[in-house]
Coordinates of C-alpha atoms in Angstrom, one line a residue:
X254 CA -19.3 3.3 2.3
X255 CA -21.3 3.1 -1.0
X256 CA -21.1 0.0 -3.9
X257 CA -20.5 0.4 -6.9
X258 CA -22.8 -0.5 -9.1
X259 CA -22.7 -3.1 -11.0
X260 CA -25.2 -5.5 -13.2
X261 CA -25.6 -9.0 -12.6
X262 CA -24.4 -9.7 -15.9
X263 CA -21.1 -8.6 -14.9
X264 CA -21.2 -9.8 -11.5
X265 CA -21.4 -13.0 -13.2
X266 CA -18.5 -12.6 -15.5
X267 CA -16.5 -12.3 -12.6
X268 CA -17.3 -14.9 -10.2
X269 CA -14.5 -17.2 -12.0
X270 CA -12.6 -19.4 -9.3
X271 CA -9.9 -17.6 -8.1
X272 CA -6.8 -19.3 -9.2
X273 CA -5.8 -23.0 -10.8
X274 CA -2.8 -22.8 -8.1
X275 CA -2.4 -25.1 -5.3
X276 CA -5.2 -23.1 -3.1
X277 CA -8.5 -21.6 -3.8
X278 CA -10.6 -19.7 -2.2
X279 CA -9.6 -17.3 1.2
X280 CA -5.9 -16.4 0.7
X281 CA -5.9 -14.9 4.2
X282 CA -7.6 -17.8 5.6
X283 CA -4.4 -18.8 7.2
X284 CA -3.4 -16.0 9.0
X285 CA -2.4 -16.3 12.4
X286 CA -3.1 -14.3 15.2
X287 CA -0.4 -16.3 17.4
X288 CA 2.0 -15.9 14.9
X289 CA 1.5 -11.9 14.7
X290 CA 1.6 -11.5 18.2
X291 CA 4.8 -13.9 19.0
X292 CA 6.8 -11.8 16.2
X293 CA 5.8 -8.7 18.2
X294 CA 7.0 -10.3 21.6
X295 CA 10.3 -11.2 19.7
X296 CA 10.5 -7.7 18.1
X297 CA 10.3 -6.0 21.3
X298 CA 12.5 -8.3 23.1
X299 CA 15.5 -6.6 21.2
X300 CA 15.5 -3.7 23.8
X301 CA 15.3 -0.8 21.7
X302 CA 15.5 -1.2 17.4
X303 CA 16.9 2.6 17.1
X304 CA 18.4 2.9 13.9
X305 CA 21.5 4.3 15.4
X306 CA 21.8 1.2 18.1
X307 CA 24.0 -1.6 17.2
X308 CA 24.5 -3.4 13.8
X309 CA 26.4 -6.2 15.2
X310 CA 25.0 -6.9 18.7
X311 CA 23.2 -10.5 18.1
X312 CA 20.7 -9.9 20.9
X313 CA 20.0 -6.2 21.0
X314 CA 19.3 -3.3 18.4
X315 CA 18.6 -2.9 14.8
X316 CA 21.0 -4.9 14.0
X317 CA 19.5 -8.5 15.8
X318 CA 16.0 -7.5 14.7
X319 CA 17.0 -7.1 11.1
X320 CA 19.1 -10.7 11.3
X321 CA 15.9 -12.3 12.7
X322 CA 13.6 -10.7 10.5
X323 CA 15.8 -12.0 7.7
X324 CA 15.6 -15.5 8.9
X325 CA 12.3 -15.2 9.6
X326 CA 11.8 -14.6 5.4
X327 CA 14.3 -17.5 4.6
X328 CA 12.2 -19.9 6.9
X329 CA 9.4 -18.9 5.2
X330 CA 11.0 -19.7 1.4
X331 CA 11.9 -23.1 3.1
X332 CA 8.1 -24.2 3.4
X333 CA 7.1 -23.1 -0.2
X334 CA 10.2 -24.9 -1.8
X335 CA 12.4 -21.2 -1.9
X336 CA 10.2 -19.4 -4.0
X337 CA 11.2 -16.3 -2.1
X338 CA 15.0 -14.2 -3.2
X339 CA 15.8 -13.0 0.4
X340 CA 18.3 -10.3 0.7
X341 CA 19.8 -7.3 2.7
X342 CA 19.8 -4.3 0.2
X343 CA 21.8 -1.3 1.8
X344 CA 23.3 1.7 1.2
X345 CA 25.4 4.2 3.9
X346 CA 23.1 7.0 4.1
X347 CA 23.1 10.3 6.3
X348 CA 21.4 13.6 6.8
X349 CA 18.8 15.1 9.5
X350 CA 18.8 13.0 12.6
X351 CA 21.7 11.0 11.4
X352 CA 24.5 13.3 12.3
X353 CA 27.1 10.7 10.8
X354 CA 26.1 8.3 8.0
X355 CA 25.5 5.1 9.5
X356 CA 24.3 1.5 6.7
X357 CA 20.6 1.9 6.2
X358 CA 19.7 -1.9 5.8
X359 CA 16.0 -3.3 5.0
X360 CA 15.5 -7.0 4.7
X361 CA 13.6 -7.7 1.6
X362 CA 12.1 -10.9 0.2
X363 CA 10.7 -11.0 -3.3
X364 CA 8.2 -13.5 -4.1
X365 CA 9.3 -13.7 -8.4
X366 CA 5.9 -13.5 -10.8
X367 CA 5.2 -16.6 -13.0
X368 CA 4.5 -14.5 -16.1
X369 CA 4.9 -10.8 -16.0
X370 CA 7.8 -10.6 -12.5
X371 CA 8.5 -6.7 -13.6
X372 CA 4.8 -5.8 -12.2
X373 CA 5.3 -5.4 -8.8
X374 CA 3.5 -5.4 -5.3
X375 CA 5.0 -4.3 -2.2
X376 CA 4.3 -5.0 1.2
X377 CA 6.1 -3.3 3.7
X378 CA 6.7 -1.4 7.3
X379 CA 9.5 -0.4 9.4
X380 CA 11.0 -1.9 11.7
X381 CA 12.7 0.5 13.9
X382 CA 11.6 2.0 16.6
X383 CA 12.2 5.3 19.0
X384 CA 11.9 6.7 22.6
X385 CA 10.8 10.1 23.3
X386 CA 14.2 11.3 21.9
X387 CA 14.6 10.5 18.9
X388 CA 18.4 10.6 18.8
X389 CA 18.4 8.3 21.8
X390 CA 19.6 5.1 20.7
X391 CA 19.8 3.5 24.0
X392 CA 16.5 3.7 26.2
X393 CA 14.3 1.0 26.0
X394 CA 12.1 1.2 23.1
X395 CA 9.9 -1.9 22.6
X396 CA 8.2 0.2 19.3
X397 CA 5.1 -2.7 19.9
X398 CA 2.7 -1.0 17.6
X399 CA 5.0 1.4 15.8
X400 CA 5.9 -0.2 14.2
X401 CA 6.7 -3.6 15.4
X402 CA 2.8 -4.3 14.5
X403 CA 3.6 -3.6 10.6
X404 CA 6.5 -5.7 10.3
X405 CA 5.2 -9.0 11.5
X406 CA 2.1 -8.0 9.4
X407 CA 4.6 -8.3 6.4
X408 CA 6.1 -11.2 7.9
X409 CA 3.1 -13.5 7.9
X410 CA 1.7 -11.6 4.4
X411 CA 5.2 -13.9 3.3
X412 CA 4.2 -16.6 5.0
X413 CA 0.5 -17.1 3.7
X414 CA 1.2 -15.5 0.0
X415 CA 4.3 -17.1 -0.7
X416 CA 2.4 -20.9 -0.3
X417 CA 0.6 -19.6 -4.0
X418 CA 2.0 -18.2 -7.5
X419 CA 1.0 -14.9 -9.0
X420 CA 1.7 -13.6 -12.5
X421 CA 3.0 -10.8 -11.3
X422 CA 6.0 -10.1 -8.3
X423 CA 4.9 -9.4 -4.6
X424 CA 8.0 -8.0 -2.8
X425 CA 7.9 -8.2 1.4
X426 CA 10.0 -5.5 3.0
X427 CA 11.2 -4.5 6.4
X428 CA 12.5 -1.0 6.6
X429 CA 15.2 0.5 8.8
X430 CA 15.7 4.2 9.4
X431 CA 11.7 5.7 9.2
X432 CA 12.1 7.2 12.5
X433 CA 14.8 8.9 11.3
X434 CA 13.6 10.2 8.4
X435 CA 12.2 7.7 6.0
X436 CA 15.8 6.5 5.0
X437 CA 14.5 2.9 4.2
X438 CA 11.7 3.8 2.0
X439 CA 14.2 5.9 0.3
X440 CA 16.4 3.3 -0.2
X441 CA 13.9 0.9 -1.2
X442 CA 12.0 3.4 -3.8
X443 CA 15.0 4.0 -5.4
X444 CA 16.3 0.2 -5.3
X445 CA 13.0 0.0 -7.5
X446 CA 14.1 2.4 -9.8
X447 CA 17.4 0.7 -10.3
X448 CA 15.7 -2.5 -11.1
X449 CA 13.3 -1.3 -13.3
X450 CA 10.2 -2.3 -11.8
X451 CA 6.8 -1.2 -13.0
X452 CA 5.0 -0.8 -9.4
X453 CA 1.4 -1.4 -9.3
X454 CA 1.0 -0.5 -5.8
X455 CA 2.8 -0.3 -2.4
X456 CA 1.0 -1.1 0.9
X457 CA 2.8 0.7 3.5
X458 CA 1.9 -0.5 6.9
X459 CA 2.8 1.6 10.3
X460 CA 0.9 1.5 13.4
X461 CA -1.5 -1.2 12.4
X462 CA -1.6 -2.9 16.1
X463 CA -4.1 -1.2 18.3
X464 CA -8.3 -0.3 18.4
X465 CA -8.2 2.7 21.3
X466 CA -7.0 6.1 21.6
X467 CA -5.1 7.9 24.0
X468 CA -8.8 9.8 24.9
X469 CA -10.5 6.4 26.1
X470 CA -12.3 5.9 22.3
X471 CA -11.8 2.6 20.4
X472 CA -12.7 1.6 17.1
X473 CA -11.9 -1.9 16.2
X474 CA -14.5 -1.8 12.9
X475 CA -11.9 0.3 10.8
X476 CA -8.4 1.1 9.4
X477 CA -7.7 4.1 8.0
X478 CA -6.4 4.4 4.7
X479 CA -4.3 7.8 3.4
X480 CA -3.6 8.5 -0.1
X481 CA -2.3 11.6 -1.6
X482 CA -4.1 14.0 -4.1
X483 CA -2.7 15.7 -6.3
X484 CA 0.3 13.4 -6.9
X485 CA 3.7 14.0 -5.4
X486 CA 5.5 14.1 -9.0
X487 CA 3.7 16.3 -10.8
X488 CA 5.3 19.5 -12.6
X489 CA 3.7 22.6 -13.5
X490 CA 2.5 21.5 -16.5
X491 CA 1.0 18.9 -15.1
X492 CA -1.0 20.6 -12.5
X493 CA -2.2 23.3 -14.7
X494 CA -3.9 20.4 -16.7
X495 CA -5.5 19.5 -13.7
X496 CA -7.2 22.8 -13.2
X497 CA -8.9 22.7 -16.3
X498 CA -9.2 18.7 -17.0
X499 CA -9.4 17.1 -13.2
X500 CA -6.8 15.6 -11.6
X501 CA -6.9 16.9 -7.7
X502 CA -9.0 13.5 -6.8
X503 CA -7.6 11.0 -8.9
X504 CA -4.6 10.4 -8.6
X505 CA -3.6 6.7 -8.5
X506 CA -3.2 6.2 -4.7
X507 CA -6.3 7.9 -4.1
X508 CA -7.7 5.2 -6.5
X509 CA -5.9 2.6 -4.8
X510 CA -7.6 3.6 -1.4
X511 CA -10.7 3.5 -3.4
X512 CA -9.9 0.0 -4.4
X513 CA -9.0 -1.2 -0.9
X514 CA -12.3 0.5 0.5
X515 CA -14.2 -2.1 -2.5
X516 CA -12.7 -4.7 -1.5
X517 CA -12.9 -4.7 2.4
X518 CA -16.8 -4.4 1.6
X519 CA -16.8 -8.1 1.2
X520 CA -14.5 -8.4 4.7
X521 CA -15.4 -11.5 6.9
X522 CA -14.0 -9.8 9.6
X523 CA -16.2 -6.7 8.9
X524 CA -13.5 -4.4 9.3
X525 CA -14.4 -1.7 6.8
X526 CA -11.6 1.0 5.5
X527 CA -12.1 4.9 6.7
X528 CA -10.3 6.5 3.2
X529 CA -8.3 9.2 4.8
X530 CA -7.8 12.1 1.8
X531 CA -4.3 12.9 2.7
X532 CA -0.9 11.5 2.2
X533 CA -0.2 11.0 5.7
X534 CA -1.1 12.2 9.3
X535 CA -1.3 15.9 9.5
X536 CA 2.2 17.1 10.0
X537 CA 3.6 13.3 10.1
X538 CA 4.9 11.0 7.5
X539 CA 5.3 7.4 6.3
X540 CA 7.9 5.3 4.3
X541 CA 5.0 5.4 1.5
X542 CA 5.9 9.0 0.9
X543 CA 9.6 8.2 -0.8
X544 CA 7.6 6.3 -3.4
X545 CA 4.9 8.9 -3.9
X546 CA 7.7 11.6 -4.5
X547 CA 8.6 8.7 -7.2
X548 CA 5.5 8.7 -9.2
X549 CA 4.5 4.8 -7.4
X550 CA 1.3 4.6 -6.6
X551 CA 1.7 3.9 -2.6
X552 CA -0.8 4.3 0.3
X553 CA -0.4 4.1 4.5
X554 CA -2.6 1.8 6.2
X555 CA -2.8 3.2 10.0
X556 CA -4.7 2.6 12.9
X557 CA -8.4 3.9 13.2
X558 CA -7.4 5.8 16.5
X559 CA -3.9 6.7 17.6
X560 CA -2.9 6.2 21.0
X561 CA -0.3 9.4 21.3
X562 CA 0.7 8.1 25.2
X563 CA 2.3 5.1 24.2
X564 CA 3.7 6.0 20.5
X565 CA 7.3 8.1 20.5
X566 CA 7.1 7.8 24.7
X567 CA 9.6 7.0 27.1
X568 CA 8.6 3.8 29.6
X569 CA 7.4 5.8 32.4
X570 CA 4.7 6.3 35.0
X571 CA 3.8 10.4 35.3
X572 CA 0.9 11.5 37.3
X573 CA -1.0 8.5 37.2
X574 CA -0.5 7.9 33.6
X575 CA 1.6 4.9 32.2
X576 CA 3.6 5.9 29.0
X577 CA 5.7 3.7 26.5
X578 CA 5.1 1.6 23.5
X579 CA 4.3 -2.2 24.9
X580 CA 2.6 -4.9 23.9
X581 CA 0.0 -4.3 26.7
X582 CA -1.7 -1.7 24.8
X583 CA -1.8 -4.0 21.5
X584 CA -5.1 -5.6 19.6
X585 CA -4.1 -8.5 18.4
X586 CA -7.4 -9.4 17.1
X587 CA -7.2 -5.9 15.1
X588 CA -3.8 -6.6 14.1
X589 CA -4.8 -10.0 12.5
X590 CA -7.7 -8.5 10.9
X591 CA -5.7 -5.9 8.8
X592 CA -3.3 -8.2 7.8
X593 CA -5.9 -10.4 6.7
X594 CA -7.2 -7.1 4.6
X595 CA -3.2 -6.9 2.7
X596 CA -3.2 -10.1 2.2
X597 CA -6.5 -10.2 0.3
X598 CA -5.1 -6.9 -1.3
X599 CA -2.0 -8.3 -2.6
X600 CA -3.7 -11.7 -3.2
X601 CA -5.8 -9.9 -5.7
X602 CA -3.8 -7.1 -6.9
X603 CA -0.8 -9.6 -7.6
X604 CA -3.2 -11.1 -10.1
X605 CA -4.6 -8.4 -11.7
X606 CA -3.1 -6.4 -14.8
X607 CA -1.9 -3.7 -14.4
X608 CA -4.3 -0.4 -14.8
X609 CA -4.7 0.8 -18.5
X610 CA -2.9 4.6 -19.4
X611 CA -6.6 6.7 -20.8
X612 CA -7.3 9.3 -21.8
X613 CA -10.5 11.6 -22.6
X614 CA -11.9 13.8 -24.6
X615 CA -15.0 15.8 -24.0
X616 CA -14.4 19.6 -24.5
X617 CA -17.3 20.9 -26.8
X618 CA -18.9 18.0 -27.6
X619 CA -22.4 16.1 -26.1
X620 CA -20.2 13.3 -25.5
X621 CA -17.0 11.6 -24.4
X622 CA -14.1 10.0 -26.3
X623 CA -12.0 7.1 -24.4
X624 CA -8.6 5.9 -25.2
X625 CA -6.6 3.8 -23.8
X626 CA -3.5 1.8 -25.0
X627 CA -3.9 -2.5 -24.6
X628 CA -2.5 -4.3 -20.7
X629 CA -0.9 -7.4 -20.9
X630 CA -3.0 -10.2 -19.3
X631 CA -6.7 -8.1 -19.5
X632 CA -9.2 -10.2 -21.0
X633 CA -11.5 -7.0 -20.8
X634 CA -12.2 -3.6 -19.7
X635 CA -14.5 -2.0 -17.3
X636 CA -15.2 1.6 -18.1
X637 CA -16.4 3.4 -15.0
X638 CA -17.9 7.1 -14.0
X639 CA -18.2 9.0 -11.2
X640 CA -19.7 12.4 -10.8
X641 CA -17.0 15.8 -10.3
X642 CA -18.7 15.3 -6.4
X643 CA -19.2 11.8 -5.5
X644 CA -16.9 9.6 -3.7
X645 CA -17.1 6.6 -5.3
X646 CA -17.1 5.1 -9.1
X647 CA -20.0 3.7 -10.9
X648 CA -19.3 0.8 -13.2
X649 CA -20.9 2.5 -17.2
X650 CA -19.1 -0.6 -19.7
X651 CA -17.7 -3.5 -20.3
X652 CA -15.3 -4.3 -23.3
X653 CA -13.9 -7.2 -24.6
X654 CA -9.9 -6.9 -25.2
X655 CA -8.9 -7.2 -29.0
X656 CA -5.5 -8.7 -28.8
X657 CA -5.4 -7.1 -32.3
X658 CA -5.9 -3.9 -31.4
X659 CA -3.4 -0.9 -31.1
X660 CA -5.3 1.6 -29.2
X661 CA -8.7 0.4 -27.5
X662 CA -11.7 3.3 -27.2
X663 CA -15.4 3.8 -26.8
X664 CA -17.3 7.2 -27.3
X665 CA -19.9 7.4 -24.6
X666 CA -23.2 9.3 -24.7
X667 CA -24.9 10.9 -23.4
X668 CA -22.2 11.8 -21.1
X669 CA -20.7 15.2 -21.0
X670 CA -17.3 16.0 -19.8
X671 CA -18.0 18.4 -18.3
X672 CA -19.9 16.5 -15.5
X673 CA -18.1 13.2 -15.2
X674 CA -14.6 12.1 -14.5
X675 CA -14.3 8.7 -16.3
X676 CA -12.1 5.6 -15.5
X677 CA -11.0 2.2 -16.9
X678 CA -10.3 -1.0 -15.3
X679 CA -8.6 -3.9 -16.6
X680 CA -9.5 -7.8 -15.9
X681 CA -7.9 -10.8 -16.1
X682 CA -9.0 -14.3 -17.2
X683 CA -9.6 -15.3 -13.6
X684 CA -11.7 -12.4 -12.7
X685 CA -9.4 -10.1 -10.9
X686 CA -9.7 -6.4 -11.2
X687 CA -7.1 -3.8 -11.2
X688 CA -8.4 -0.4 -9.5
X689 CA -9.1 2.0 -12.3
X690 CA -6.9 4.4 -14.1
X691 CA -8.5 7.7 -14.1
X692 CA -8.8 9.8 -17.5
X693 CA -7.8 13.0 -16.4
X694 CA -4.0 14.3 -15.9
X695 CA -1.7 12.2 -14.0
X696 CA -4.2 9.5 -13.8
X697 CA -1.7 6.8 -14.8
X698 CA 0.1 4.1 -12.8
X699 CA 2.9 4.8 -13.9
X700 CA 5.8 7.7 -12.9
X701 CA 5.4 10.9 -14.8
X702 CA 7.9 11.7 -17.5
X703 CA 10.3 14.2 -16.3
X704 CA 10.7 17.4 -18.6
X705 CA 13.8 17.2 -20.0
X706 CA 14.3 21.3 -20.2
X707 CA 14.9 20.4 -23.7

């Protein structure tokens, strides 16, 4: 992993305290690792959390595990004084591997942002799990790590986040139906939609709870992070502009995962982030992918290794070799430390403004015009660099926000389009950053218009 660079002088412009709130310093500092793994032990006590298993049964199937996962949220708006909206939202929904619709139901708790509540964070995994059919509702199917690992991650990012206020919203959500085929992040990507949220970034979280592989190999020292490319909703237009302008590499979830690989460089734990340039696994998927196809800027955090023997896998014994998702196999040290890693995430991207909307101009010229359009709550602007074949950005300028201003810019030179793809960040009065918007096509935060045909 590389640093960016940046001078002391605005190092020191951003070592402000980190909020007036209640608590400073660590946000993750109470995360407990008894907590995550008695939520897992309760998760997989349900029997089997198949999507198409019981709705009503009180103590087994999706139905139970959603109900306690529920309560689980409403205790948690108890101790802040109920500063968290806890709800069901559901919606009957069918298609492959539902042969008859059934009610897709996540439980969702939204933690309401003191000044600007339609910027949104979310933090979510499913909660369902599968045997080695995945139309068998019945078996056993404790799901430990997938993805009963994820979903008391988001339970205790409530419980630690929701005891401070952010500006903007951080919404906690446990998904139903991603075995299935992603039917909860469906349903939550377009419950987003309907409420008109402007969604700074989604931290997906499946398989989160173990350090070894199926082969023998662990690595406990890293999670990977997977981000798409080119983004999901991109028309022709669109990617023909990124031919000739950039765009393949900077989309905004591959600028999140750069953002989450800067920030776990200052990880107590040391647990360092392994960018991953995809959108997912190859061949696989992840309830990030519904808000991807979106326009939302959404990444998957994942296990360093995957154990394939006991992930999808009946609870069996075959030639020596003991198969089946159970807590056995879990790293619950691991586990704590990536959920300590989303909570300092959301702690910081819950603060931040959201990225500017730039663009560039450098075609036949010795330097580079920027543009970008004001951010409510930046104090300032960082204007980054990075070369067409580096990894990483390289801070380049710092600007002071002009409330007065209708359209901020800076020409930079000597810098030639042609060899740099430029960036801007934007910073709030207490020092947090937001991860930079990219100056190319697509490079906003924000969905892409949709051609009308008009």
């Amino acid at each position: 992993m590389r640093h960016y660079l940046l001078p002391a002088a605005c190092i020191a412009a951003f070592a402000t305290p980190v909020l007036a709130h209640e608590t400073s310093g660590d946000p993750a500092a109470p995360v407990s690792q008894e907590r995550l793994q008695s939520d897992v032990e309760t998760m997989v006590s349900f029997g089997t959390r198949h999507t198409l298993s019981s709705l009503d049964d009180p103590e087994r199937g999706i139905g139970a595990a959603l109900d306690w996962g529920r309560a689980e949220f409403e205790e948690a708006s108890a101790a802040c004084g109920g500063c968290l909206d806890v709800s069901f939202v559901e919606r009957e929904m069918g298609g492959r591997r539902i042969p008859e619709p059934v009610l897709i139901r996540n439980a969702v708790a939204i933690q309401r942002g003191t000044e600007r509540p339609n910027e949104v964070v979310i933090i979510q995994g499913h909660i369902d799990s599968r045997a080695s059919d995945v139309m068998d509702a019945t078996s056993e199917a404790p799901g430990a790590n997938d993805n009963a690992s994820g979903s008391a991650l988001v339970l205790e990012a409530a419980r630690v986040l929701s005891q401070r206020e952010y500006p903007t919203t951080i919404v906690y959500a446990l998904l139903m139906g991603e075995e299935q085929g992603l039917y909860g992040g469906t349903l939550l990507a377009d419950y987003a939609a309907e409420q008109g949220w402007t969604v700074k970034a989604v931290l997906n979280n499946d398989v989160v709870g173990g350090s070894c592989g199926s082969d023998g190999v662990c690595d406990a020292e890293h999670v990977r992070v997977f981000s798409e490319g080119v983004r999901a909703d991109a028309d022709e237009q669109t990617r023909a502009m990124m031919r000739s302008m950039g765009g393949g590499n900077d989309s905004p979830s591959r600028n999140l995962s750069r953002f989450l690989d800067q920030l776990a460089e200052g990880e107590p734990t040391g647990l360092d982030v392994r960018q991953t340039w995809r959108s997912d696994r190859m061949g696989r998927g992840g309830d990030h992918l519904p808000f991807l196809d979106r326009g939302y800027p959404a990444i998957r955090f994942s296990v360093a290794i995957e154990d394939y023997e006991h992930q999808h896998q009946d609870l069996r014994v075959e030639d020596g070799t003991t198969y089946g998702d159970t807590i056995d196999e879990m790293d619950f040290g691991y586990l704590a430390d990536v959920t300590r890693l989303n909570v300092r995430a959301a702690d910081v991207l819950a603060r931040t403004p959201m990225p500017p909307v730039v663009q560039s101009d450098g075609i036949v010229r010795p330097d580079v015009l920027l543009e970008w359009e004001p951010v409510a709550g930046a104090v300032r602007y960082n204007v980054w660099r990075r070369r067409t074949d580096d990894r990483d950005w390289s801070w380049r300028e710092t600007l002071r926000a002009d409330p007065a201003a209708d359209l901020n810019s800076i020409v930079l030179a000597p810098d030639r389009g042609d060899d740099w793809i430029f960036g801007v960040s934007s910073v709030a009065a207490d020092g947090a950053e937001s991860p930079v918007s990219s100056a190319v096509p697509g490079g906003q935060f924000y969905p892409l218009p949709v051609d009308s045909g008009e």
